[in-house]
Amino acid sequence: MLRKSTDIRQEEIKRAVLTIIHRDGLKNISTKNLAKEVGISEGTIFRHFQSKNDIMMGIIDDVSQGLIEELKKITLLDKPADKRLFDLLCKTVTYLVENKGITILLFSEASYDNDTVMLKKLNYIFNSQKQLAGKIISDGIAAGIWDKTISIEDVTTLYMGIPITLNIEMILNGEKFQYKNFCNRMYNLMLKILMKT
Amino acid sequence: MLRKSTDIRQEEIKRAVLTIIHRDGLKNISTKNLAKEVGISEGTIFRHFQSKNDIMMGIIDDVSQGLIEELKKITLLDKPADKRLFDLLCKTVTYLVENKGITILLFSEASYDNDTVMLKKLNYIFNSQKQLAGKIISDGIAAGIWDKTISIEDVTTLYMGIPITLNIEMILNGEKFQYKNFCNRMYNLMLKILMKT
DNA sequence: TACATTTGCAAGCAAATACTTACTTATGTT
DNA sequence: AACATAAGTAAGTATTTGCTTGCAAATGTA
């Protein structure tokens, strides 16, 4: 009987959630299937997590501490705004491609039970991204490289559509979808919006 | 005992699905809750639908025959491309606001069980919108009002982010979210992308 | 009025759900 | 070697799930 620490098992279980969502769909993330995927018994899952909801919360916290913290660093770097916006977008796209299933989870959890704690966490993830993009755009305008007449709120709303569309395409078109150059292509469109007229 | 025809009951049941999703979350669309919302017994639901899955399929078919057919009409109207693009976007936004819960349903069904029939229906809904927008943009370029160097595929990908972001905002910000002028604001951003340089 | 059809419901079904219990076994420490 | 602790399991729990059954009553039609 191979034994592993709670730290390691927690990571394995969280990873299994994303694997199952991406491969088999949301319907199949039962604790029974989760256990099977990891190769442990169902009871062991509850040795390492208090509840199934705690697993989901854990994954969402990972996104906050992983992706969002990375994006903050990019935003605060001492680089021109256009470079930072490009990096911000590409980092997000890369993260979503490498963690397939995460947007489905975020979206479904957001819609699952109108749970306020969950909604706050998801609001943070969504609005952080939006605000960081807004910060960079604001910097670019201040630096004189972008159009000062545009509405930052509107541009960031449109910006937030990019990662979400990416996920819809990933679900619907599966392996066929081309993420190569995806961030470059979307970045160029954003540039045209920000461009001075 | 008040009795209604299957036609009417089917509409009531489908409407109840969207109401519950929007008000209480995805978790609560059990046949028991559905029956309670409509004011009938659980058994009666299965008098009017063969299965719960058939209810979902019915709603998705409604979107195809309702929204998508409307959008097709707009696309084929004899109007300038810019007017049609505006109408297309506004019709979509209006539909989503009036049918709150529908995007959650579409998205969750798409991710629920990797069911090919369902995925085909959803692919049709997604790609139809994308193609109709592409058709209008292509017309606008042919008419000489828009930039012929842009990638229609890229612009329509970005375009598809708009209705989806709208929904995320509706879920996360609830009643606070301002849909007023939403389509105008997004339309103006699209125009800037399409603009000749 | 007679009768077939449609719509309704209460009660029940097997299967699945998240989670618990009682107990075993491996592992690190003294 | 002795022991405490952490990690594991099989077999349960109560509850919920989508769906069925048998029968009653409303409705349309002759």
mmCIF file of N, CA, C and O (backbone and C1' of nucleotides) in Angstrom, chain A residues 3 6 9 41 44 47-48, chain D residues 6-12:
data_model
loop_
_atom_site.group_PDB
_atom_site.id
_atom_site.type_symbol
_atom_site.label_atom_id
_atom_site.label_comp_id
_atom_site.label_asym_id
_atom_site.label_seq_id
_atom_site.Cartn_x
_atom_site.Cartn_y
_atom_site.Cartn_z
ATOM 1 N N ARG A 3 1.614 5.046 0.321
ATOM 2 C CA ARG A 3 1.029 6.179 1.035
ATOM 3 C C ARG A 3 1.669 7.491 0.647
ATOM 4 O O ARG A 3 2.861 7.570 0.420
ATOM 5 N N THR A 6 -0.879 14.340 2.822
ATOM 6 C CA THR A 6 -2.085 15.102 2.489
ATOM 7 C C THR A 6 -1.800 16.168 1.423
ATOM 8 O O THR A 6 -2.583 16.344 0.495
ATOM 9 N N ARG A 9 -1.645 14.419 -1.921
ATOM 10 C CA ARG A 9 -2.970 13.901 -2.289
ATOM 11 C C ARG A 9 -3.928 15.020 -2.677
ATOM 12 O O ARG A 9 -4.705 14.893 -3.621
ATOM 13 N N SER A 41 -9.368 5.106 -2.502
ATOM 14 C CA SER A 41 -10.773 4.830 -2.207
ATOM 15 C C SER A 41 -11.500 6.142 -1.934
ATOM 16 O O SER A 41 -10.895 7.173 -1.649
ATOM 17 N N THR A 44 -10.865 7.965 1.305
ATOM 18 C CA THR A 44 -9.576 8.667 1.422
ATOM 19 C C THR A 44 -9.680 10.129 0.996
ATOM 20 O O THR A 44 -8.993 10.993 1.531
ATOM 21 N N ARG A 47 -10.443 12.033 3.823
ATOM 22 C CA ARG A 47 -9.321 12.109 4.747
ATOM 23 C C ARG A 47 -8.537 13.392 4.462
ATOM 24 O O ARG A 47 -7.997 14.016 5.373
ATOM 25 N N HIS A 48 -8.507 13.788 3.182
ATOM 26 C CA HIS A 48 -7.676 14.928 2.776
ATOM 27 C C HIS A 48 -8.445 16.218 2.533
ATOM 28 O O HIS A 48 -7.856 17.288 2.485
ATOM 29 P P DA D 6 -0.906 13.271 12.931
ATOM 30 O "O5'" DA D 6 -0.726 12.925 11.385
ATOM 31 C "C5'" DA D 6 0.533 12.470 10.899
ATOM 32 C "C4'" DA D 6 0.317 11.475 9.772
ATOM 33 C "C3'" DA D 6 -0.792 11.870 8.794
ATOM 34 O "O3'" DA D 6 -0.279 11.750 7.481
ATOM 35 C "C1'" DA D 6 -1.165 9.672 9.586
ATOM 36 P P DA D 7 -1.158 12.073 6.221
ATOM 37 O "O5'" DA D 7 -1.545 10.600 5.741
ATOM 38 C "C5'" DA D 7 -0.514 9.708 5.327
ATOM 39 C "C4'" DA D 7 -1.140 8.448 4.785
ATOM 40 C "C3'" DA D 7 -2.249 8.685 3.754
ATOM 41 O "O3'" DA D 7 -2.009 7.827 2.641
ATOM 42 C "C1'" DA D 7 -3.052 7.316 5.515
ATOM 43 P P DG D 8 -2.982 7.864 1.396
ATOM 44 O "O5'" DG D 8 -3.958 6.641 1.694
ATOM 45 C "C5'" DG D 8 -3.486 5.333 1.410
ATOM 46 C "C4'" DG D 8 -4.358 4.302 2.063
ATOM 47 C "C3'" DG D 8 -5.780 4.175 1.531
ATOM 48 O "O3'" DG D 8 -5.801 3.387 0.352
ATOM 49 C "C1'" DG D 8 -5.640 3.823 3.897
ATOM 50 P P DT D 9 -7.091 3.330 -0.534
ATOM 51 O "O5'" DT D 9 -8.050 2.327 0.249
ATOM 52 C "C5'" DT D 9 -7.580 1.002 0.524
ATOM 53 C "C4'" DT D 9 -8.582 0.308 1.418
ATOM 54 C "C3'" DT D 9 -9.976 0.223 0.810
ATOM 55 O "O3'" DT D 9 -10.254 -1.107 0.465
ATOM 56 C "C1'" DT D 9 -10.039 0.909 3.119
ATOM 57 P P DA D 10 -11.277 -1.456 -0.669
ATOM 58 O "O5'" DA D 10 -12.377 -2.271 0.158
ATOM 59 C "C5'" DA D 10 -11.990 -3.045 1.305
ATOM 60 C "C4'" DA D 10 -13.210 -3.348 2.146
ATOM 61 C "C3'" DA D 10 -14.505 -3.588 1.377
ATOM 62 O "O3'" DA D 10 -15.263 -4.563 2.090
ATOM 63 C "C1'" DA D 10 -14.767 -1.672 2.730
ATOM 64 P P DA D 11 -16.649 -5.129 1.507
ATOM 65 O "O5'" DA D 11 -17.731 -4.448 2.462
ATOM 66 C "C5'" DA D 11 -17.471 -4.333 3.866
ATOM 67 C "C4'" DA D 11 -18.466 -3.381 4.477
ATOM 68 C "C3'" DA D 11 -19.862 -3.439 3.853
ATOM 69 O "O3'" DA D 11 -20.844 -3.387 4.871
ATOM 70 C "C1'" DA D 11 -19.087 -1.230 3.863
ATOM 71 P P DG D 12 -22.389 -3.727 4.576
ATOM 72 O "O5'" DG D 12 -23.016 -2.271 4.329
ATOM 73 C "C5'" DG D 12 -23.976 -1.812 5.231
ATOM 74 C "C4'" DG D 12 -23.454 -0.580 5.977
ATOM 75 C "C3'" DG D 12 -24.422 0.575 5.936
ATOM 76 O "O3'" DG D 12 -25.304 0.485 7.028
ATOM 77 C "C1'" DG D 12 -22.193 1.306 5.442
#
